[in-house]
GROMACS .gro file of N, CA, C and O in nm:
model
  464
    1GLN      N    1   8.044   7.830  -6.407
    1GLN     CA    2   7.934   7.925  -6.395
    1GLN      C    3   7.824   7.864  -6.308
    1GLN      O    4   7.779   7.753  -6.331
    2VAL      N    5   7.782   7.941  -6.209
    2VAL     CA    6   7.680   7.892  -6.118
    2VAL      C    7   7.542   7.921  -6.175
    2VAL      O    8   7.515   8.031  -6.223
    3GLN      N    9   7.455   7.820  -6.170
    3GLN     CA   10   7.316   7.838  -6.211
    3GLN      C   11   7.223   7.771  -6.110
    3GLN      O   12   7.248   7.659  -6.067
    4LEU      N   13   7.118   7.843  -6.074
    4LEU     CA   14   7.008   7.789  -5.996
    4LEU      C   15   6.883   7.809  -6.081
    4LEU      O   16   6.847   7.922  -6.112
    5VAL      N   17   6.820   7.699  -6.120
    5VAL     CA   18   6.706   7.707  -6.211
    5VAL      C   19   6.583   7.650  -6.143
    5VAL      O   20   6.575   7.529  -6.118
    6GLU      N   21   6.487   7.738  -6.115
    6GLU     CA   22   6.362   7.696  -6.051
    6GLU      C   23   6.259   7.653  -6.156
    6GLU      O   24   6.259   7.703  -6.269
    7SER      N   25   6.172   7.564  -6.114
    7SER     CA   26   6.059   7.522  -6.198
    7SER      C   27   5.947   7.472  -6.108
    7SER      O   28   5.968   7.451  -5.988
    8GLY      N   29   5.829   7.456  -6.168
    8GLY     CA   30   5.717   7.398  -6.094
    8GLY      C   31   5.610   7.495  -6.050
    8GLY      O   32   5.509   7.454  -5.993
    9GLY      N   33   5.632   7.623  -6.074
    9GLY     CA   34   5.530   7.720  -6.036
    9GLY      C   35   5.409   7.712  -6.127
    9GLY      O   36   5.408   7.640  -6.226
   10GLY      N   37   5.305   7.787  -6.090
   10GLY     CA   38   5.185   7.789  -6.172
   10GLY      C   39   5.067   7.844  -6.096
   10GLY      O   40   5.082   7.903  -5.989
   11LEU      N   41   4.950   7.824  -6.155
   11LEU     CA   42   4.824   7.870  -6.096
   11LEU      C   43   4.755   7.751  -6.029
   11LEU      O   44   4.740   7.645  -6.092
   12VAL      N   45   4.715   7.769  -5.905
   12VAL     CA   46   4.650   7.661  -5.831
   12VAL      C   47   4.538   7.720  -5.746
   12VAL      O   48   4.546   7.836  -5.704
   13GLN      N   49   4.436   7.642  -5.723
   13GLN     CA   50   4.324   7.687  -5.640
   13GLN      C   51   4.360   7.679  -5.492
   13GLN      O   52   4.446   7.598  -5.453
   14PRO      N   53   4.297   7.759  -5.409
   14PRO     CA   54   4.319   7.747  -5.264
   14PRO      C   55   4.296   7.604  -5.217
   14PRO      O   56   4.201   7.538  -5.261
   15GLY      N   57   4.386   7.557  -5.130
   15GLY     CA   58   4.380   7.420  -5.083
   15GLY      C   59   4.460   7.322  -5.168
   15GLY      O   60   4.477   7.206  -5.129
   16GLY      N   61   4.506   7.368  -5.282
   16GLY     CA   62   4.581   7.282  -5.373
   16GLY      C   63   4.727   7.270  -5.334
   16GLY      O   64   4.772   7.324  -5.233
   17SER      N   65   4.801   7.197  -5.419
   17SER     CA   66   4.942   7.169  -5.393
   17SER      C   67   5.027   7.197  -5.517
   17SER      O   68   4.979   7.187  -5.630
   18LEU      N   69   5.152   7.230  -5.490
   18LEU     CA   70   5.253   7.243  -5.595
   18LEU      C   71   5.386   7.195  -5.539
   18LEU      O   72   5.409   7.205  -5.418
   19ARG      N   73   5.471   7.146  -5.628
   19ARG     CA   74   5.608   7.114  -5.588
   19ARG      C   75   5.705   7.193  -5.674
   19ARG      O   76   5.706   7.177  -5.796
   20LEU      N   77   5.783   7.276  -5.609
   20LEU     CA   78   5.886   7.353  -5.678
   20LEU      C   79   6.017   7.276  -5.676
   20LEU      O   80   6.047   7.206  -5.579
   21SER      N   81   6.094   7.293  -5.782
   21SER     CA   82   6.227   7.233  -5.791
   21SER      C   83   6.329   7.341  -5.820
   21SER      O   84   6.298   7.440  -5.888
   22CYS      N   85   6.450   7.321  -5.772
   22CYS     CA   86   6.561   7.411  -5.802
   22CYS      C   87   6.682   7.324  -5.834
   22CYS      O   88   6.735   7.256  -5.746
   23ALA      N   89   6.721   7.326  -5.961
   23ALA     CA   90   6.837   7.249  -6.005
   23ALA      C   91   6.960   7.338  -6.002
   23ALA      O   92   6.960   7.447  -6.061
   24ALA      N   93   7.062   7.292  -5.932
   24ALA     CA   94   7.183   7.371  -5.913
   24ALA      C   95   7.299   7.313  -5.993
   24ALA      O   96   7.311   7.191  -6.007
   25SER      N   97   7.382   7.402  -6.044
   25SER     CA   98   7.505   7.361  -6.111
   25SER      C   99   7.614   7.463  -6.081
   25SER      O  100   7.585   7.580  -6.053
   26GLY      N  101   7.737   7.416  -6.083
   26GLY     CA  102   7.849   7.506  -6.061
   26GLY      C  103   7.883   7.531  -5.915
   26GLY      O  104   7.971   7.612  -5.886
   27ILE      N  105   7.811   7.465  -5.823
   27ILE     CA  106   7.841   7.476  -5.681
   27ILE      C  107   7.860   7.336  -5.624
   27ILE      O  108   7.816   7.237  -5.683
   28ASN      N  109   7.924   7.330  -5.506
   28ASN     CA  110   7.942   7.203  -5.438
   28ASN      C  111   7.815   7.174  -5.361
   28ASN      O  112   7.808   7.190  -5.239
   29PHE      N  113   7.714   7.129  -5.435
   29PHE     CA  114   7.577   7.125  -5.384
   29PHE      C  115   7.565   7.048  -5.253
   29PHE      O  116   7.496   7.091  -5.161
   30SER      N  117   7.629   6.934  -5.244
   30SER     CA  118   7.611   6.847  -5.128
   30SER      C  119   7.650   6.915  -4.997
   30SER      O  120   7.600   6.878  -4.892
   31PHE      N  121   7.737   7.013  -5.006
   31PHE     CA  122   7.785   7.080  -4.886
   31PHE      C  123   7.716   7.214  -4.862
   31PHE      O  124   7.748   7.283  -4.766
   32ASN      N  125   7.625   7.251  -4.950
   32ASN     CA  126   7.562   7.382  -4.942
   32ASN      C  127   7.431   7.380  -4.864
   32ASN      O  128   7.346   7.295  -4.889
   33VAL      N  129   7.416   7.478  -4.776
   33VAL     CA  130   7.283   7.511  -4.727
   33VAL      C  131   7.204   7.565  -4.846
   33VAL      O  132   7.258   7.639  -4.929
   34MET      N  133   7.077   7.528  -4.855
   34MET     CA  134   6.990   7.578  -4.962
   34MET      C  135   6.862   7.633  -4.900
   34MET      O  136   6.812   7.580  -4.800
   35SER      N  137   6.811   7.739  -4.961
   35SER     CA  138   6.690   7.802  -4.907
   35SER      C  139   6.593   7.838  -5.018
   35SER      O  140   6.633   7.853  -5.135
   36TRP      N  141   6.469   7.851  -4.980
   36TRP     CA  142   6.365   7.909  -5.065
   36TRP      C  143   6.319   8.041  -5.002
   36TRP      O  144   6.294   8.047  -4.881
   37TYR      N  145   6.309   8.142  -5.086
   37TYR     CA  146   6.254   8.271  -5.047
   37TYR      C  147   6.133   8.297  -5.137
   37TYR      O  148   6.114   8.232  -5.239
   38ARG      N  149   6.055   8.395  -5.097
   38ARG     CA  150   5.945   8.439  -5.184
   38ARG      C  151   5.926   8.589  -5.170
   38ARG      O  152   5.961   8.649  -5.068
   39GLN      N  153   5.871   8.648  -5.276
   39GLN     CA  154   5.843   8.791  -5.276
   39GLN      C  155   5.709   8.816  -5.340
   39GLN      O  156   5.689   8.786  -5.459
   40ALA      N  157   5.617   8.868  -5.261
   40ALA     CA  158   5.485   8.904  -5.310
   40ALA      C  159   5.488   9.048  -5.360
   40ALA      O  160   5.574   9.127  -5.318
   41PRO      N  161   5.395   9.085  -5.447
   41PRO     CA  162   5.393   9.222  -5.500
   41PRO      C  163   5.385   9.325  -5.388
   41PRO      O  164   5.303   9.313  -5.298
   42GLY      N  165   5.477   9.422  -5.393
   42GLY     CA  166   5.477   9.529  -5.295
   42GLY      C  167   5.532   9.492  -5.159
   42GLY      O  168   5.524   9.572  -5.065
   43LYS      N  169   5.586   9.372  -5.148
   43LYS     CA  170   5.639   9.328  -5.018
   43LYS      C  171   5.787   9.293  -5.028
   43LYS      O  172   5.841   9.272  -5.137
   44GLU      N  173   5.851   9.287  -4.910
   44GLU     CA  174   5.991   9.247  -4.904
   44GLU      C  175   6.005   9.098  -4.934
   44GLU      O  176   5.914   9.019  -4.910
   45ARG      N  177   6.120   9.061  -4.986
   45ARG     CA  178   6.150   8.920  -5.004
   45ARG      C  179   6.165   8.856  -4.866
   45ARG      O  180   6.231   8.912  -4.778
   46GLU      N  181   6.104   8.738  -4.848
   46GLU     CA  182   6.108   8.673  -4.717
   46GLU      C  183   6.156   8.530  -4.728
   46GLU      O  184   6.130   8.461  -4.828
   47LEU      N  185   6.223   8.485  -4.623
   47LEU     CA  186   6.272   8.349  -4.616
   47LEU      C  187   6.156   8.254  -4.586
   47LEU      O  188   6.080   8.277  -4.492
   48VAL      N  189   6.146   8.149  -4.665
   48VAL     CA  190   6.037   8.052  -4.650
   48VAL      C  191   6.086   7.927  -4.578
   48VAL      O  192   6.024   7.880  -4.483
   49ALA      N  193   6.197   7.872  -4.627
   49ALA     CA  194   6.246   7.746  -4.570
   49ALA      C  195   6.394   7.729  -4.602
   49ALA      O  196   6.441   7.780  -4.705
   50THR      N  197   6.464   7.658  -4.514
   50THR     CA  198   6.606   7.631  -4.532
   50THR      C  199   6.634   7.485  -4.501
   50THR      O  200   6.572   7.427  -4.411
   51ILE      N  201   6.727   7.427  -4.575
   51ILE     CA  202   6.772   7.292  -4.547
   51ILE      C  203   6.925   7.291  -4.544
   51ILE      O  204   6.990   7.347  -4.633
   52THR      N  205   6.980   7.232  -4.439
   52THR     CA  206   7.126   7.226  -4.426
   52THR      C  207   7.182   7.111  -4.509
   52THR      O  208   7.108   7.031  -4.568
   53ALA      N  209   7.314   7.103  -4.512
   53ALA     CA  210   7.379   6.997  -4.588
   53ALA      C  211   7.344   6.858  -4.535
   53ALA      O  212   7.342   6.761  -4.611
   54VAL      N  213   7.313   6.850  -4.406
   54VAL     CA  214   7.281   6.720  -4.346
   54VAL      C  215   7.131   6.699  -4.331
   54VAL      O  216   7.089   6.602  -4.268
   55GLY      N  217   7.052   6.790  -4.388
   55GLY     CA  218   6.908   6.768  -4.393
   55GLY      C  219   6.826   6.835  -4.284
   55GLY      O  220   6.705   6.814  -4.278
   56GLY      N  221   6.888   6.912  -4.199
   56GLY     CA  222   6.812   6.987  -4.101
   56GLY      C  223   6.729   7.096  -4.167
   56GLY      O  224   6.775   7.157  -4.264
   57THR      N  225   6.608   7.117  -4.120
   57THR     CA  226   6.517   7.211  -4.185
   57THR      C  227   6.461   7.313  -4.089
   57THR      O  228   6.443   7.285  -3.970
   58THR      N  229   6.434   7.432  -4.141
   58THR     CA  230   6.364   7.536  -4.067
   58THR      C  231   6.264   7.601  -4.161
   58THR      O  232   6.284   7.601  -4.284
   59TYR      N  233   6.157   7.654  -4.101
   59TYR     CA  234   6.048   7.712  -4.179
   59TYR      C  235   6.000   7.843  -4.120
   59TYR      O  236   6.005   7.863  -3.998
   60ALA      N  237   5.949   7.929  -4.207
   60ALA     CA  238   5.877   8.046  -4.160
   60ALA      C  239   5.750   7.999  -4.090
   60ALA      O  240   5.689   7.899  -4.131
   61ASP      N  241   5.709   8.073  -3.989
   61ASP     CA  242   5.588   8.035  -3.915
   61ASP      C  243   5.466   8.025  -4.006
   61ASP      O  244   5.379   7.940  -3.985
   62SER      N  245   5.462   8.109  -4.107
   62SER     CA  246   5.345   8.115  -4.195
   62SER      C  247   5.327   7.989  -4.281
   62SER      O  248   5.219   7.967  -4.335
   63VAL      N  249   5.433   7.907  -4.293
   63VAL     CA  250   5.423   7.789  -4.380
   63VAL      C  251   5.442   7.659  -4.304
   63VAL      O  252   5.429   7.551  -4.363
   64LYS      N  253   5.472   7.666  -4.176
   64LYS     CA  254   5.494   7.544  -4.097
   64LYS      C  255   5.372   7.453  -4.103
   64LYS      O  256   5.259   7.500  -4.089
   65GLY      N  257   5.398   7.326  -4.124
   65GLY     CA  258   5.290   7.229  -4.132
   65GLY      C  259   5.227   7.217  -4.270
   65GLY      O  260   5.148   7.126  -4.294
   66ARG      N  261   5.261   7.308  -4.359
   66ARG     CA  262   5.206   7.305  -4.496
   66ARG      C  263   5.313   7.283  -4.602
   66ARG      O  264   5.287   7.219  -4.704
   67PHE      N  265   5.431   7.337  -4.581
   67PHE     CA  266   5.541   7.328  -4.677
   67PHE      C  267   5.648   7.233  -4.624
   67PHE      O  268   5.673   7.227  -4.503
   68THR      N  269   5.715   7.164  -4.718
   68THR     CA  270   5.826   7.076  -4.683
   68THR      C  271   5.941   7.098  -4.779
   68THR      O  272   5.922   7.087  -4.901
   69ILE      N  273   6.058   7.130  -4.726
   69ILE     CA  274   6.177   7.145  -4.808
   69ILE      C  275   6.256   7.014  -4.801
   69ILE      O  276   6.264   6.951  -4.696
   70SER      N  277   6.311   6.974  -4.915
   70SER     CA  278   6.392   6.851  -4.919
   70SER      C  279   6.499   6.868  -5.026
   70SER      O  280   6.496   6.963  -5.103
   71ARG      N  281   6.593   6.775  -5.027
   71ARG     CA  282   6.700   6.784  -5.125
   71ARG      C  283   6.737   6.645  -5.173
   71ARG      O  284   6.724   6.546  -5.100
   72ASP      N  285   6.786   6.639  -5.298
   72ASP     CA  286   6.839   6.517  -5.356
   72ASP      C  287   6.980   6.550  -5.403
   72ASP      O  288   6.998   6.612  -5.509
   73ASN      N  289   7.078   6.513  -5.325
   73ASN     CA  290   7.216   6.549  -5.359
   73ASN      C  291   7.265   6.480  -5.485
   73ASN      O  292   7.353   6.532  -5.555
   74ALA      N  293   7.209   6.365  -5.516
   74ALA     CA  294   7.248   6.295  -5.639
   74ALA      C  295   7.203   6.372  -5.763
   74ALA      O  296   7.265   6.359  -5.870
   75LYS      N  297   7.097   6.451  -5.748
   75LYS     CA  298   7.044   6.528  -5.861
   75LYS      C  299   7.076   6.677  -5.849
   75LYS      O  300   7.031   6.757  -5.932
   76ASN      N  301   7.150   6.715  -5.745
   76ASN     CA  302   7.181   6.858  -5.722
   76ASN      C  303   7.054   6.943  -5.725
   76ASN      O  304   7.051   7.051  -5.786
   77THR      N  305   6.951   6.894  -5.659
   77THR     CA  306   6.821   6.959  -5.665
   77THR      C  307   6.761   6.973  -5.526
   77THR      O  308   6.769   6.880  -5.444
   78VAL      N  309   6.702   7.088  -5.502
   78VAL     CA  310   6.626   7.112  -5.379
   78VAL      C  311   6.480   7.133  -5.417
   78VAL      O  312   6.452   7.191  -5.523
   79TYR      N  313   6.392   7.085  -5.333
   79TYR     CA  314   6.248   7.089  -5.361
   79TYR      C  315   6.174   7.166  -5.252
   79TYR      O  316   6.221   7.178  -5.138
   80LEU      N  317   6.058   7.217  -5.290
   80LEU     CA  318   5.966   7.275  -5.192
   80LEU      C  319   5.827   7.220  -5.223
   80LEU      O  320   5.766   7.259  -5.323
   81GLN      N  321   5.782   7.129  -5.139
   81GLN     CA  322   5.647   7.076  -5.152
   81GLN      C  323   5.553   7.168  -5.076
   81GLN      O  324   5.570   7.190  -4.956
   82MET      N  325   5.454   7.222  -5.146
   82MET     CA  326   5.362   7.317  -5.086
   82MET      C  327   5.221   7.260  -5.089
   82MET      O  328   5.167   7.235  -5.198
   83ASN      N  329   5.165   7.237  -4.973
   83ASN     CA  330   5.029   7.182  -4.961
   83ASN      C  331   4.937   7.285  -4.897
   83ASN      O  332   4.981   7.379  -4.832
   84ASN      N  333   4.807   7.263  -4.914
   84ASN     CA  334   4.707   7.352  -4.855
   84ASN      C  335   4.740   7.498  -4.883
   84ASN      O  336   4.742   7.583  -4.794
   85LEU      N  337   4.764   7.526  -5.009
   85LEU     CA  338   4.804   7.661  -5.048
   85LEU      C  339   4.693   7.762  -5.023
   85LEU      O  340   4.574   7.732  -5.038
   86LYS      N  341   4.735   7.883  -4.986
   86LYS     CA  342   4.643   7.992  -4.956
   86LYS      C  343   4.671   8.108  -5.050
   86LYS      O  344   4.783   8.122  -5.101
   87PRO      N  345   4.572   8.195  -5.070
   87PRO     CA  346   4.598   8.312  -5.157
   87PRO      C  347   4.718   8.394  -5.112
   87PRO      O  348   4.790   8.449  -5.198
   88GLU      N  349   4.744   8.399  -4.983
   88GLU     CA  350   4.858   8.478  -4.935
   88GLU      C  351   4.992   8.411  -4.964
   88GLU      O  352   5.096   8.471  -4.937
   89ASP      N  353   4.992   8.291  -5.018
   89ASP     CA  354   5.116   8.228  -5.062
   89ASP      C  355   5.155   8.273  -5.204
   89ASP      O  356   5.263   8.237  -5.252
   90THR      N  357   5.068   8.350  -5.268
   90THR     CA  358   5.099   8.401  -5.401
   90THR      C  359   5.223   8.488  -5.398
   90THR      O  360   5.231   8.584  -5.322
   91ALA      N  361   5.321   8.453  -5.480
   91ALA     CA  362   5.450   8.524  -5.481
   91ALA      C  363   5.539   8.463  -5.589
   91ALA      O  364   5.507   8.358  -5.645
   92VAL      N  365   5.649   8.531  -5.614
   92VAL     CA  366   5.757   8.470  -5.691
   92VAL      C  367   5.848   8.399  -5.591
   92VAL      O  368   5.890   8.459  -5.491
   93TYR      N  369   5.875   8.273  -5.617
   93TYR     CA  370   5.957   8.192  -5.528
   93TYR      C  371   6.098   8.177  -5.587
   93TYR      O  372   6.114   8.145  -5.706
   94TYR      N  373   6.197   8.202  -5.501
   94TYR     CA  374   6.336   8.202  -5.543
   94TYR      C  375   6.416   8.098  -5.466
   94TYR      O  376   6.401   8.084  -5.344
   95CYS      N  377   6.506   8.035  -5.537
   95CYS     CA  378   6.603   7.944  -5.477
   95CYS      C  379   6.727   8.025  -5.440
   95CYS      O  380   6.765   8.119  -5.513
   96ASN      N  381   6.790   7.990  -5.328
   96ASN     CA  382   6.903   8.067  -5.277
   96ASN      C  383   7.011   7.973  -5.226
   96ASN      O  384   6.981   7.876  -5.155
   97ALA      N  385   7.134   8.004  -5.261
   97ALA     CA  386   7.249   7.929  -5.208
   97ALA      C  387   7.345   8.030  -5.147
   97ALA      O  388   7.409   8.108  -5.220
   98PRO      N  389   7.356   8.036  -5.015
   98PRO     CA  390   7.441   8.136  -4.952
   98PRO      C  391   7.590   8.105  -4.972
   98PRO      O  392   7.628   7.992  -4.999
   99ARG      N  393   7.669   8.209  -4.964
   99ARG     CA  394   7.815   8.198  -4.972
   99ARG      C  395   7.874   8.273  -4.854
   99ARG      O  396   7.836   8.386  -4.829
  100SER      N  397   7.968   8.214  -4.788
  100SER     CA  398   8.029   8.277  -4.671
  100SER      C  399   8.101   8.405  -4.711
  100SER      O  400   8.190   8.403  -4.797
  101GLY      N  401   8.061   8.517  -4.653
  101GLY     CA  402   8.129   8.644  -4.676
  101GLY      C  403   8.104   8.708  -4.811
  101GLY      O  404   8.163   8.809  -4.844
  102ARG      N  405   8.014   8.650  -4.888
  102ARG     CA  406   7.984   8.704  -5.022
  102ARG      C  407   7.834   8.701  -5.045
  102ARG      O  408   7.760   8.636  -4.973
  103LEU      N  409   7.792   8.774  -5.148
  103LEU     CA  410   7.650   8.773  -5.181
  103LEU      C  411   7.609   8.632  -5.223
  103LEU      O  412   7.684   8.561  -5.290
  104PRO      N  413   7.486   8.591  -5.187
  104PRO     CA  414   7.441   8.457  -5.223
  104PRO      C  415   7.409   8.445  -5.370
  104PRO      O  416   7.393   8.545  -5.441
  105TYR      N  417   7.399   8.321  -5.415
  105TYR     CA  418   7.349   8.294  -5.549
  105TYR      C  419   7.196   8.289  -5.543
  105TYR      O  420   7.138   8.237  -5.448
  106TRP      N  421   7.132   8.340  -5.651
  106TRP     CA  422   6.987   8.338  -5.663
  106TRP      C  423   6.946   8.277  -5.796
  106TRP      O  424   7.014   8.295  -5.897
  107GLY      N  425   6.832   8.210  -5.794
  107GLY     CA  426   6.771   8.169  -5.919
  107GLY      C  427   6.690   8.283  -5.978
  107GLY      O  428   6.681   8.392  -5.919
  108GLN      N  429   6.626   8.256  -6.092
  108GLN     CA  430   6.551   8.360  -6.161
  108GLN      C  431   6.409   8.374  -6.106
  108GLN      O  432   6.341   8.472  -6.135
  109GLY      N  433   6.365   8.275  -6.030
  109GLY     CA  434   6.233   8.280  -5.969
  109GLY      C  435   6.128   8.206  -6.051
  109GLY      O  436   6.138   8.193  -6.173
  110THR      N  437   6.026   8.159  -5.981
  110THR     CA  438   5.911   8.095  -6.045
  110THR      C  439   5.784   8.147  -5.979
  110THR      O  440   5.776   8.156  -5.856
  111GLN      N  441   5.686   8.182  -6.060
  111GLN     CA  442   5.563   8.244  -6.008
  111GLN      C  443   5.467   8.137  -5.957
  111GLN      O  444   5.438   8.039  -6.025
  112VAL      N  445   5.417   8.161  -5.837
  112VAL     CA  446   5.311   8.079  -5.778
  112VAL      C  447   5.191   8.170  -5.754
  112VAL      O  448   5.203   8.272  -5.686
  113THR      N  449   5.078   8.134  -5.812
  113THR     CA  450   4.956   8.211  -5.794
  113THR      C  451   4.848   8.119  -5.738
  113THR      O  452   4.818   8.015  -5.798
  114VAL      N  453   4.793   8.158  -5.625
  114VAL     CA  454   4.687   8.080  -5.560
  114VAL      C  455   4.559   8.161  -5.569
  114VAL      O  456   4.545   8.265  -5.505
  115SER      N  457   4.467   8.112  -5.651
  115SER     CA  458   4.344   8.188  -5.675
  115SER      C  459   4.235   8.094  -5.725
  115SER      O  460   4.262   7.997  -5.796
  116SER      N  461   4.112   8.129  -5.691
  116SER     CA  462   3.999   8.052  -5.741
  116SER      C  463   3.942   8.117  -5.866
  116SER      O  464   3.846   8.066  -5.925
   0.00000   0.00000   0.00000
């Protein structure tokens, strides 16, 4: 059974930092591309960052220079370090593991709220 379990969300003031974690089980994690998405109220779910099996990374323009995606294959965990958070970063953040030709796996999401 595949599970993606996110943690690390919470309430933070503008300019603050959070680190999200996504622990994966039931997949061949070391060989998987992993991504973080987010969905704000009333908006479409959007791709935030992706990391390949060999550590290559890509980011949405809105988070470049502020967010860092990383992975620890020994722990089957992908991280999203978020710095200089802004109110517009408020959203539910989801971990994603794509599958070739099939629907991807999703975590349950973790809420990030940036507010003073």
